XYZ file of N, CA and C in Angstrom:
789
model
N 91.092 108.977 83.166
C 92.277 108.688 83.514
C 93.810 107.493 83.103
N 92.107 106.455 82.198
C 93.653 105.108 81.480
C 94.801 105.586 80.939
N 94.660 106.702 79.959
C 95.069 107.102 79.617
C 97.051 106.995 79.830
N 96.583 107.486 80.976
C 98.167 107.987 81.781
C 99.141 106.977 82.359
N 97.317 105.926 81.704
C 99.018 104.177 82.077
C 99.376 103.503 80.785
N 98.507 104.485 80.123
C 98.869 103.422 78.930
C 100.389 103.344 78.094
N 101.209 102.268 77.658
C 101.912 101.657 77.237
C 101.539 100.592 76.372
N 102.581 99.908 75.358
C 102.233 98.662 74.635
C 102.182 97.540 75.243
N 100.973 97.371 75.300
C 101.061 96.038 76.113
C 101.164 95.305 76.408
N 101.959 94.851 74.863
C 102.973 93.943 74.678
C 104.067 94.005 76.144
N 104.592 95.022 76.161
C 105.744 95.388 76.956
C 105.254 94.884 77.917
N 104.446 95.648 78.267
C 104.042 96.358 80.509
C 103.275 94.042 79.930
N 103.129 92.898 78.903
C 102.358 91.748 79.785
C 103.607 91.018 79.324
N 104.466 91.514 79.011
C 105.638 90.615 78.939
C 106.338 90.316 80.649
N 106.349 91.896 80.792
C 107.476 91.603 81.996
C 106.159 91.002 83.524
N 105.349 91.189 83.199
C 104.445 90.603 83.916
C 104.622 88.642 83.274
N 104.867 88.501 82.273
C 104.584 87.165 82.164
C 105.127 86.592 82.121
N 106.567 86.660 82.374
C 108.433 86.924 82.560
C 108.059 85.776 83.550
N 107.176 86.947 85.273
C 107.014 86.751 86.794
C 106.490 85.730 87.531
N 105.263 86.000 86.729
C 104.172 84.418 86.721
C 104.793 83.012 86.163
N 104.905 82.564 88.033
C 105.013 81.251 87.870
C 103.397 80.821 89.598
N 103.496 79.563 89.084
C 102.556 78.351 89.950
C 104.038 78.271 90.997
N 103.115 78.599 92.445
C 103.473 78.150 93.489
C 103.890 76.584 93.882
N 104.728 76.565 94.069
C 104.596 75.241 95.033
C 103.500 74.285 96.340
N 102.843 75.170 96.496
C 101.392 75.196 97.724
C 101.198 74.087 96.787
N 99.884 73.327 96.863
C 98.250 73.122 96.346
C 97.618 72.527 96.791
N 95.631 73.105 96.298
C 94.547 73.014 97.703
C 94.262 71.580 96.863
N 93.714 70.550 96.980
C 93.303 69.005 96.730
C 91.422 69.896 96.809
N 91.447 70.363 95.895
C 89.936 71.182 95.893
C 88.928 70.074 95.578
N 88.707 70.817 96.550
C 86.631 70.180 96.184
C 85.164 70.543 94.931
N 85.171 72.533 95.644
C 84.225 72.741 95.349
C 84.783 74.126 94.323
N 84.238 74.188 93.587
C 84.351 76.009 92.831
C 83.312 77.011 92.680
N 83.266 77.817 93.252
C 82.336 78.968 92.936
C 82.319 80.512 92.537
N 81.392 80.901 92.220
C 81.267 82.323 91.672
C 80.982 83.356 92.674
N 80.773 84.427 92.606
C 80.923 85.393 93.413
C 79.839 86.424 92.533
N 79.389 87.741 92.510
C 79.608 88.981 92.307
C 79.634 90.030 93.032
N 80.435 90.902 93.105
C 80.703 91.715 94.060
C 80.288 93.059 93.597
N 79.061 93.738 94.044
C 78.554 95.282 94.063
C 79.151 95.546 94.608
N 80.298 97.300 94.342
C 80.906 98.010 95.189
C 81.536 99.039 94.726
N 80.378 100.427 96.055
C 81.288 101.716 96.345
C 82.594 102.555 96.414
N 83.252 102.224 94.877
C 84.727 102.373 95.655
C 85.372 103.590 95.637
N 83.936 104.261 95.486
C 84.096 106.408 95.663
C 83.329 106.530 96.596
N 83.085 107.422 97.427
C 81.579 108.204 97.611
C 81.054 109.017 97.404
N 82.536 109.419 96.310
C 81.629 110.085 95.424
C 79.415 110.604 94.792
N 78.649 111.408 94.806
C 77.863 110.971 95.021
C 77.063 110.851 92.803
N 76.014 110.014 93.252
C 75.570 109.438 91.729
C 77.085 109.133 91.043
N 77.906 108.349 92.227
C 78.181 107.922 91.026
C 78.553 106.117 91.335
N 78.116 105.472 89.823
C 77.561 103.998 89.983
C 78.482 103.033 90.827
N 77.420 102.044 90.877
C 78.386 101.055 92.571
C 79.153 100.001 90.739
N 80.340 99.248 91.070
C 80.847 98.549 89.792
C 81.038 97.465 90.589
N 80.455 96.147 88.760
C 79.972 94.888 89.480
C 81.840 93.799 88.725
N 81.988 93.422 89.845
C 83.053 92.444 89.210
C 82.373 90.891 89.581
N 84.020 89.862 88.872
C 83.666 88.417 88.706
C 84.338 87.557 89.468
N 84.062 86.971 90.504
C 85.699 86.220 91.151
C 85.131 84.782 91.020
N 86.022 84.222 91.561
C 85.850 82.851 91.833
C 86.899 82.018 93.340
N 85.935 81.284 94.038
C 86.648 80.987 95.008
C 86.847 78.775 94.233
N 87.975 78.466 94.715
C 88.571 77.354 94.392
C 88.595 76.820 96.426
N 88.132 75.767 96.995
C 88.408 75.338 98.021
C 87.994 73.414 98.357
N 89.156 73.127 99.546
C 88.627 71.978 100.088
C 87.973 72.325 101.082
N 87.917 72.240 101.642
C 87.815 71.767 103.554
C 88.315 72.569 104.528
N 89.925 72.439 104.310
C 90.915 72.649 105.339
C 91.267 73.996 104.715
N 91.794 74.890 103.144
C 91.425 76.179 102.370
C 91.437 76.481 101.365
N 91.610 77.858 101.049
C 90.804 77.788 99.597
C 91.649 79.291 99.022
N 91.750 79.627 98.285
C 91.659 80.287 96.721
C 90.898 81.276 96.139
N 91.344 82.505 96.283
C 89.925 83.599 96.190
C 90.691 85.017 95.373
N 90.278 84.239 93.875
C 90.684 85.180 92.366
C 89.830 85.874 91.385
N 89.647 87.428 90.715
C 89.717 87.565 89.810
C 89.184 86.412 89.037
N 87.895 86.525 88.489
C 87.412 85.457 87.374
C 88.323 85.787 86.310
N 89.111 87.067 85.801
C 90.459 86.720 84.486
C 91.117 86.368 85.212
N 91.488 86.792 86.519
C 92.795 85.610 86.666
C 92.881 84.441 86.641
N 91.837 84.169 87.459
C 91.510 82.272 87.150
C 91.130 81.627 85.964
N 90.325 82.112 84.966
C 90.769 82.012 83.483
C 92.965 82.306 83.386
N 92.768 83.174 83.454
C 93.755 83.028 83.132
C 95.493 82.566 83.286
N 94.953 82.297 84.834
C 95.622 81.040 85.439
C 95.581 79.609 84.844
N 94.098 79.108 84.734
C 93.780 77.749 84.122
C 94.299 78.058 82.110
N 94.018 78.903 81.673
C 94.914 78.582 80.480
C 96.081 78.471 80.294
N 97.098 79.124 81.078
C 98.153 78.927 81.067
C 98.884 77.824 81.756
N 98.126 77.382 82.478
C 98.411 75.867 83.608
C 98.050 74.568 82.023
N 97.849 75.496 80.422
C 97.402 74.521 79.577
C 98.431 74.564 78.996
N 99.409 75.615 78.690
C 100.184 75.684 77.169
C 100.094 76.645 76.945
N 98.492 77.868 77.130
C 98.294 78.727 75.694
C 99.599 79.241 76.334
N 99.502 79.884 74.811
C 100.690 81.234 74.133
C 100.224 82.860 74.844
N 101.710 83.478 74.680
C 100.846 84.962 74.801
C 99.173 85.029 74.816
N 99.724 85.393 72.441
C 97.819 85.770 72.267
C 97.039 85.584 72.906
N 96.883 84.233 73.055
C 95.880 83.343 73.694
C 94.898 83.491 75.209
N 96.428 84.705 75.677
C 96.093 84.341 76.929
C 96.126 85.859 77.708
N 95.913 87.210 76.663
C 96.006 88.561 76.596
C 94.476 88.746 76.848
N 93.146 88.030 75.699
C 92.091 89.342 76.146
C 92.085 88.327 77.979
N 92.107 87.878 78.546
C 91.927 88.065 79.963
C 93.246 88.454 80.787
N 93.719 89.109 81.038
C 94.585 90.226 81.654
C 94.067 91.271 82.509
N 93.950 91.624 82.814
C 93.610 92.151 84.070
C 94.558 93.276 84.447
N 95.217 94.086 84.216
C 95.547 94.880 85.532
C 95.460 95.493 86.774
N 94.867 95.421 86.716
C 93.494 95.980 87.905
C 93.237 94.750 88.832
N 93.516 93.409 88.890
C 93.436 93.080 89.834
C 93.570 91.670 89.810
N 94.871 91.348 90.007
C 95.716 90.836 90.145
C 95.659 89.917 91.644
N 95.368 90.048 92.470
C 95.598 90.200 93.757
C 95.040 87.945 93.709
N 95.578 87.989 95.049
C 95.420 86.043 94.635
C 95.120 86.321 96.807
N 94.437 85.668 97.068
C 93.974 85.785 98.743
C 94.385 83.659 99.152
N 94.736 83.698 99.513
C 95.608 82.242 100.263
C 94.483 81.722 101.562
N 93.474 80.863 102.154
C 93.371 80.796 103.088
C 93.056 79.281 104.072
N 93.964 79.354 104.623
C 94.144 77.995 105.215
C 93.469 78.568 106.907
N 93.716 77.948 108.003
C 92.913 77.182 108.702
C 94.276 78.440 109.989
N 93.431 79.894 110.575
C 93.710 81.079 111.416
C 94.549 81.387 110.007
N 95.047 81.373 109.006
C 95.769 82.328 108.160
C 95.278 82.598 106.893
N 95.766 83.587 106.379
C 95.043 84.604 105.148
C 96.390 85.344 104.994
N 97.162 85.028 103.589
C 98.061 85.063 102.695
C 97.805 85.739 101.386
N 97.521 87.290 101.321
C 96.994 87.777 100.213
C 98.887 88.423 99.648
N 98.374 87.977 97.939
C 100.047 88.241 97.338
C 98.982 89.185 96.276
N 99.887 90.004 95.246
C 99.572 91.554 94.448
C 100.196 91.884 93.723
N 100.168 91.594 92.481
C 100.848 92.539 91.589
C 100.559 93.662 91.608
N 101.333 94.590 91.703
C 101.050 95.922 91.442
C 101.706 96.750 91.004
N 100.980 97.219 89.559
C 100.851 98.392 89.052
C 102.123 96.827 88.494
N 102.168 95.639 87.792
C 102.757 94.822 86.677
C 104.357 94.986 87.332
N 105.206 94.036 87.944
C 106.135 93.756 88.865
C 106.927 93.647 89.681
N 105.508 94.689 90.475
C 106.447 95.347 92.135
C 105.199 93.756 93.437
N 105.852 92.585 93.120
C 104.831 91.979 94.331
C 105.125 91.968 95.406
N 103.882 92.364 96.057
C 103.904 91.777 97.638
C 102.836 91.598 98.140
N 103.294 91.114 99.421
C 102.677 90.389 99.843
C 102.570 90.031 101.611
N 101.115 90.590 102.368
C 101.101 89.368 103.813
C 100.652 88.626 103.936
N 100.317 88.236 105.521
C 100.215 87.427 106.376
C 98.715 88.236 107.724
N 98.311 87.041 107.420
C 97.124 87.693 108.372
C 97.210 86.462 109.632
N 97.295 86.508 110.701
C 96.630 85.478 111.103
C 95.579 85.935 112.322
N 94.920 87.125 112.807
C 93.607 87.273 113.376
C 92.608 86.549 113.229
N 91.865 86.701 114.513
C 90.569 85.312 114.499
C 89.734 86.082 113.998
N 88.530 85.135 113.555
C 87.385 85.997 112.619
C 86.295 84.982 113.470
N 85.644 86.034 114.960
C 85.201 85.638 115.407
C 83.815 86.209 115.549
N 82.654 84.668 115.151
C 81.339 85.421 114.331
C 80.660 85.938 115.270
N 79.647 85.997 115.636
C 78.194 85.484 116.327
C 76.808 85.115 115.009
N 76.659 83.963 115.227
C 75.326 83.267 114.835
C 74.213 83.978 115.252
N 72.790 84.302 114.361
C 71.808 84.489 114.911
C 71.105 83.591 114.692
N 69.787 83.121 114.864
C 68.950 82.750 114.648
C 67.707 82.994 113.655
N 68.447 83.276 112.767
C 67.832 83.679 111.327
C 67.943 83.648 110.165
N 67.103 82.637 109.490
C 67.614 82.562 108.380
C 67.096 81.705 106.551
N 67.555 82.182 105.881
C 66.956 82.494 104.144
C 67.441 81.127 103.397
N 67.250 81.480 102.022
C 67.304 80.131 101.250
C 68.053 80.936 99.884
N 69.502 80.970 100.065
C 70.542 80.964 98.478
C 70.474 79.642 97.642
N 70.960 79.960 96.049
C 70.857 78.619 95.124
C 70.435 77.496 95.349
N 69.505 77.631 96.935
C 68.768 76.012 96.992
C 69.192 75.912 98.471
N 70.023 76.278 98.998
C 70.797 75.775 100.516
C 70.314 76.746 101.279
N 69.354 76.217 103.074
C 69.751 77.098 103.824
C 70.621 77.578 104.240
N 69.984 79.526 104.657
C 71.194 79.329 105.344
C 71.342 80.814 106.068
N 71.696 80.449 107.117
C 71.696 80.688 108.888
C 72.679 82.265 108.422
N 72.450 83.171 109.173
C 73.314 85.005 109.270
C 73.752 84.863 110.613
N 74.885 85.432 110.217
C 76.163 85.908 111.261
C 76.354 86.942 111.009
N 77.065 87.059 112.089
C 77.594 88.630 111.670
C 78.965 89.821 112.669
N 79.962 90.314 112.312
C 80.644 90.680 112.661
C 81.293 92.010 112.695
N 82.612 92.477 112.949
C 82.646 93.450 113.311
C 84.087 93.073 112.505
N 84.730 93.775 111.440
C 85.800 93.366 110.444
C 86.123 94.794 110.583
N 87.670 95.005 109.802
C 88.614 95.196 109.129
C 87.102 97.092 108.919
N 86.847 97.971 110.223
C 86.431 98.611 110.618
C 84.631 98.895 109.928
N 84.075 97.639 109.364
C 83.192 98.164 109.134
C 82.348 96.898 109.504
N 80.747 96.980 110.292
C 80.481 96.349 110.206
C 79.311 94.926 109.158
N 79.869 93.540 109.306
C 79.101 92.547 108.456
C 77.950 92.142 108.466
N 77.837 91.386 107.499
C 75.883 90.579 108.001
C 76.669 89.243 106.473
N 76.707 88.125 106.661
C 76.713 86.525 106.501
C 75.981 85.834 106.677
N 75.994 84.969 105.682
C 75.058 83.661 105.159
C 75.275 83.194 104.909
N 75.819 81.396 104.975
C 76.470 80.478 105.368
C 75.744 79.291 104.985
N 75.916 78.754 104.308
C 75.299 77.357 104.274
C 75.625 76.015 104.994
N 74.537 75.545 105.573
C 74.369 75.384 106.424
C 74.331 73.515 106.388
N 73.846 72.926 105.230
C 74.481 72.229 104.718
C 75.679 71.373 103.486
N 76.457 72.554 103.969
C 78.304 72.461 102.374
C 79.330 72.868 103.732
N 79.443 71.647 104.122
C 80.678 72.586 105.120
C 82.027 72.941 104.843
N 82.378 73.779 104.070
C 83.225 75.148 103.196
C 83.675 76.173 103.922
N 84.034 76.083 105.414
C 84.602 77.077 106.377
C 85.514 78.651 105.635
N 84.642 78.957 104.089
C 85.413 79.850 103.291
C 84.143 80.437 102.426
N 84.976 81.727 102.179
C 83.400 82.701 101.573
C 84.597 83.438 100.498
N 83.521 84.197 100.192
C 84.682 85.266 99.022
C 85.637 86.505 99.700
N 86.711 87.032 99.308
C 87.652 87.672 99.321
C 87.921 86.870 100.825
N 88.309 87.658 102.352
C 89.015 87.225 102.557
C 88.108 86.370 104.349
N 86.560 86.292 103.914
C 85.734 85.896 104.831
C 86.363 84.463 104.934
N 86.040 83.871 106.568
C 85.995 82.611 106.724
C 85.990 82.366 108.349
N 85.439 81.023 108.352
C 86.107 80.300 109.799
C 83.967 80.665 110.433
N 83.369 80.504 109.089
C 81.976 79.549 109.265
C 81.837 78.361 109.154
N 80.745 78.208 109.859
C 80.738 76.365 110.009
C 79.854 76.383 108.211
N 79.867 76.632 108.099
C 79.350 76.798 106.321
C 79.974 77.725 105.082
N 79.628 77.291 103.575
C 80.019 78.154 102.502
C 79.454 79.119 102.629
N 79.939 80.989 102.948
C 79.428 81.828 103.000
C 78.719 81.991 101.734
N 77.557 82.312 101.585
C 77.070 82.758 99.750
C 77.048 83.738 99.968
N 76.967 84.346 100.702
C 76.537 86.164 100.864
C 77.625 86.737 101.561
N 77.493 88.081 101.860
C 78.437 88.738 102.227
C 78.325 89.970 102.311
N 78.009 91.109 103.194
C 77.670 92.256 102.638
C 77.709 93.080 104.323
N 78.022 94.083 104.172
C 78.587 95.690 105.023
C 77.514 96.066 105.595
N 77.203 96.411 106.375
C 75.741 97.363 106.726
C 75.683 98.685 105.963
N 76.331 99.825 105.005
C 76.249 100.291 104.798
C 76.342 100.057 102.773
N 75.975 98.470 102.747
C 75.548 97.450 101.270
C 76.882 98.764 100.569
N 77.687 98.546 101.402
C 78.969 99.656 99.807
C 79.638 98.331 99.105
N 79.175 97.211 99.616
C 80.456 96.143 99.534
C 79.692 95.048 99.566
N 78.882 94.365 98.848
C 78.164 93.142 98.819
C 78.235 92.324 97.650
N 78.989 91.124 97.979
C 79.230 89.584 97.513
C 78.117 88.815 97.457
N 78.170 88.075 96.571
C 76.472 86.821 96.182
C 77.235 85.882 95.516
N 77.169 84.842 95.672
C 76.821 83.494 94.750
C 76.762 83.161 94.000
N 77.024 83.138 92.548
C 76.369 83.334 91.611
C 76.007 81.761 90.938
N 76.876 80.938 91.745
C 76.859 79.203 90.830
C 78.073 79.076 92.371
N 77.743 77.103 91.976
C 78.681 76.347 92.943
C 78.836 75.519 92.141
N 79.891 74.608 91.863
C 80.037 73.537 91.318
C 81.801 72.389 92.053
N 80.961 70.829 91.942
C 82.333 70.022 92.495
C 83.198 70.304 91.259
N 84.701 70.657 91.854
C 85.729 71.234 91.050
C 87.474 70.096 91.190
N 87.245 68.345 91.309
C 87.852 68.364 92.181
C 89.474 68.272 91.058
N 90.420 68.722 92.480
C 91.765 68.211 91.420
C 92.768 68.896 92.125
N 93.833 69.305 92.260
C 95.235 69.695 93.285
C 95.289 71.166 92.151
N 95.153 72.010 92.455
C 95.076 73.183 92.670
C 95.844 74.202 93.151
N 96.648 75.321 92.263
C 98.106 75.715 93.310
C 97.385 77.237 93.443
N 97.915 77.339 94.593
C 97.934 78.101 95.857
C 97.922 79.928 95.920
N 98.693 79.467 94.772
C 99.657 80.974 94.373
C 99.980 81.286 93.963
N 100.095 83.146 92.694
C 100.111 82.632 91.864
C 101.779 83.616 91.159
N 101.803 83.465 91.883
C 103.780 84.953 92.044
C 104.866 83.440 92.566
N 106.101 83.748 92.074
C 107.176 82.938 92.243
C 107.350 83.797 93.658
N 108.159 84.969 93.952
C 108.721 84.696 94.799
C 107.963 86.749 95.434
N 107.277 86.284 95.920
C 106.715 87.997 96.335
C 106.685 88.621 97.428
N 106.928 89.138 98.004
C 108.222 89.890 99.286
C 106.965 90.011 100.313
N 107.165 88.892 101.662
C 106.432 88.918 102.051
C 107.025 90.573 102.748
N 105.396 91.389 103.226
C 106.366 92.906 104.414
C 104.803 93.472 105.315
N 104.705 93.336 106.261
C 103.734 93.598 107.540
C 102.151 94.475 106.374
N 101.132 93.976 107.177
C 99.966 95.233 106.658
C 100.351 96.496 106.428
N 101.050 96.632 107.070
C 101.150 98.252 107.118
C 101.968 98.984 106.204
N 102.792 97.915 106.749
C 104.015 98.545 105.543
C 103.533 97.994 104.214
N 102.547 97.410 103.536
C 102.344 96.994 102.069
C 100.811 97.670 101.312
N 100.401 98.641 103.079
C 98.964 99.322 102.259
C 100.226 100.565 101.746
N 100.913 101.072 102.865
C 101.759 102.176 102.606
C 102.292 101.931 101.444
N 103.126 101.043 100.516
C 103.775 100.117 100.016
C 102.957 100.574 98.395
N 102.062 100.013 98.471
C 100.637 100.046 97.505
C 100.046 101.245 97.341
N 100.555 102.059 97.987
C 99.595 103.164 98.337
C 101.217 104.450 97.215
N 102.523 103.554 97.703
C 103.667 104.552 96.823
C 103.188 104.113 95.103
N 103.472 102.609 94.742
C 103.137 102.443 93.531
C 102.260 103.068 92.461
N 101.157 102.848 93.606
C 99.883 103.346 92.705
C 99.705 105.208 91.997
N 100.404 105.891 93.070
C 100.406 107.328 92.474
C 101.294 107.533 91.305
N 102.929 106.542 91.423
C 103.564 106.660 90.484
C 103.198 106.033 89.206
N 102.948 106.918 88.390
C 102.843 106.600 87.300
C 103.203 106.755 86.037
N 104.540 106.643 86.276
C 106.050 106.323 85.456
C 106.476 105.707 85.476
N 105.523 103.947 86.415
C 105.624 102.581 86.125
C 107.910 103.052 86.669
N 107.526 103.920 87.885
C 109.564 103.545 87.973
C 110.480 104.332 86.883
N 109.797 105.689 86.507
C 110.480 105.891 85.145
C 110.424 105.287 84.010
N 109.422 104.690 83.801
C 109.599 103.890 82.538
C 109.320 104.778 81.575
N 108.011 105.423 81.806
C 106.961 106.363 81.121
C 107.445 107.205 81.381
N 107.282 108.908 80.735
C 107.458 110.377 80.746
C 106.433 110.945 79.408
N 105.933 112.008 81.519
C 105.088 112.901 80.232
C 105.066 114.428 80.100
N 104.195 114.638 79.849
C 104.137 116.201 79.515
C 104.312 116.863 81.077
N 104.515 117.795 81.725
C 104.276 118.197 82.482
C 102.030 119.142 82.668
N 101.921 119.141 81.800
C 100.497 119.210 81.647
C 99.745 117.422 82.217
N 100.307 117.022 81.461
C 99.201 115.063 82.271
C 100.209 115.180 83.570
N 101.065 115.255 83.519
C 101.318 115.060 84.752
C 100.732 115.257 85.592
N 100.146 116.921 85.907
C 99.079 117.794 86.773
C 98.375 117.229 86.779
N 97.713 116.910 84.852
C 96.427 116.282 84.889
C 96.221 114.835 85.905
N 97.129 114.015 86.130
C 97.512 112.861 86.915
C 97.077 112.883 88.097
N 97.904 113.386 88.638
C 98.281 114.394 90.571
C 97.001 114.636 91.168
N 96.704 115.486 90.033
C 95.082 116.160 90.325
C 94.014 114.994 90.584
N 93.985 114.026 89.178
C 93.162 112.825 89.071
C 93.462 112.267 90.621
N 94.921 111.697 91.345
C 94.692 111.186 92.259
C 94.528 111.304 93.385
N 94.971 112.868 93.685
C 94.225 113.989 94.778
C 93.156 113.712 94.624
N 91.759 113.716 93.702
C 90.948 113.278 94.025
C 90.184 111.892 94.462
N 90.925 110.968 93.910
C 90.571 110.108 94.253
C 91.004 109.273 95.877
N 91.806 110.088 96.248
C 92.474 110.469 96.840
C 91.195 110.465 98.263
N 90.791 110.855 97.749
C 89.462 112.546 99.239
C 88.081 111.936 99.756
N 87.674 110.300 97.078
C 86.482 110.176 98.231
C 86.845 108.829 98.255
N 87.726 107.899 98.314
C 88.268 106.867 97.938
C 87.109 105.343 99.544
N 86.991 105.255 98.947
C 85.796 104.131 100.311
C 86.492 102.480 100.091
N 87.287 101.895 100.564
C 88.510 101.102 99.971
C 87.429 99.815 101.116
N 87.254 98.448 100.377
C 86.598 97.314 101.180
C 86.899 97.455 102.491
N 88.549 97.706 102.233
C 89.344 97.588 105.038
C 89.416 99.882 105.007
N 88.258 99.573 105.763
C 88.369 101.192 105.910
C 90.278 101.081 108.152
N 89.881 99.564 108.292
C 91.547 99.895 109.269
C 91.731 98.231 108.754
N 93.015 97.907 109.700
C 93.432 97.190 109.484
C 93.643 96.017 110.050
N 92.671 95.681 111.274
C 91.886 94.812 111.862
C 90.460 94.797 111.785
């Protein structure tokens, strides 16, 4: 169904490029952690899981998590790279940026280009630490569990790596989270690399995202994603319009998001 979103890529990218700026908030980062996510986005039978790579940049007090392509693109843009050099790293589907500090998570996203929204969560993460251990990337890791966003999660954190963060929004353990997955194994994050990364790193990706409530964000995101005309910029034939609507309805029927509830 990607053909339904086809526009001249240079036009799409130019809209995004003009609105893409670094915020004034910076992290005094210490480490960069690579993760791979194995995700079951649909409950359809015989559908393969998808693999996605991402990066976590963290200090002891805050962190940023984003897709690998977004991380690379941000880094190149900060170096003054031009349109042609940035284009291979542009991914329309993974523009999210998750900034986490103590007791606060701010998610911002460019939904279908030039629709910059976000929300802030302040709900606590009350993990249960268990007396179970294993080795990951050479680190001695301890098990912890939590029920969050409608799923039961299992995490392993590095006891001797005092960064209280992990992939996605996972945080508030006394060590770096190297693995986390739900008990159905629909979403499974695994750390693939850890390296020193000492620099001032931008915390946000967008100039002025509209911050709304999380419940409103979910509604807005759904409305924008269901509007394949990009706000009337593109028109399709009646046949293609029906195909898209049928596809979207089918997708919603089997949708399996990482968050099944707001909290």
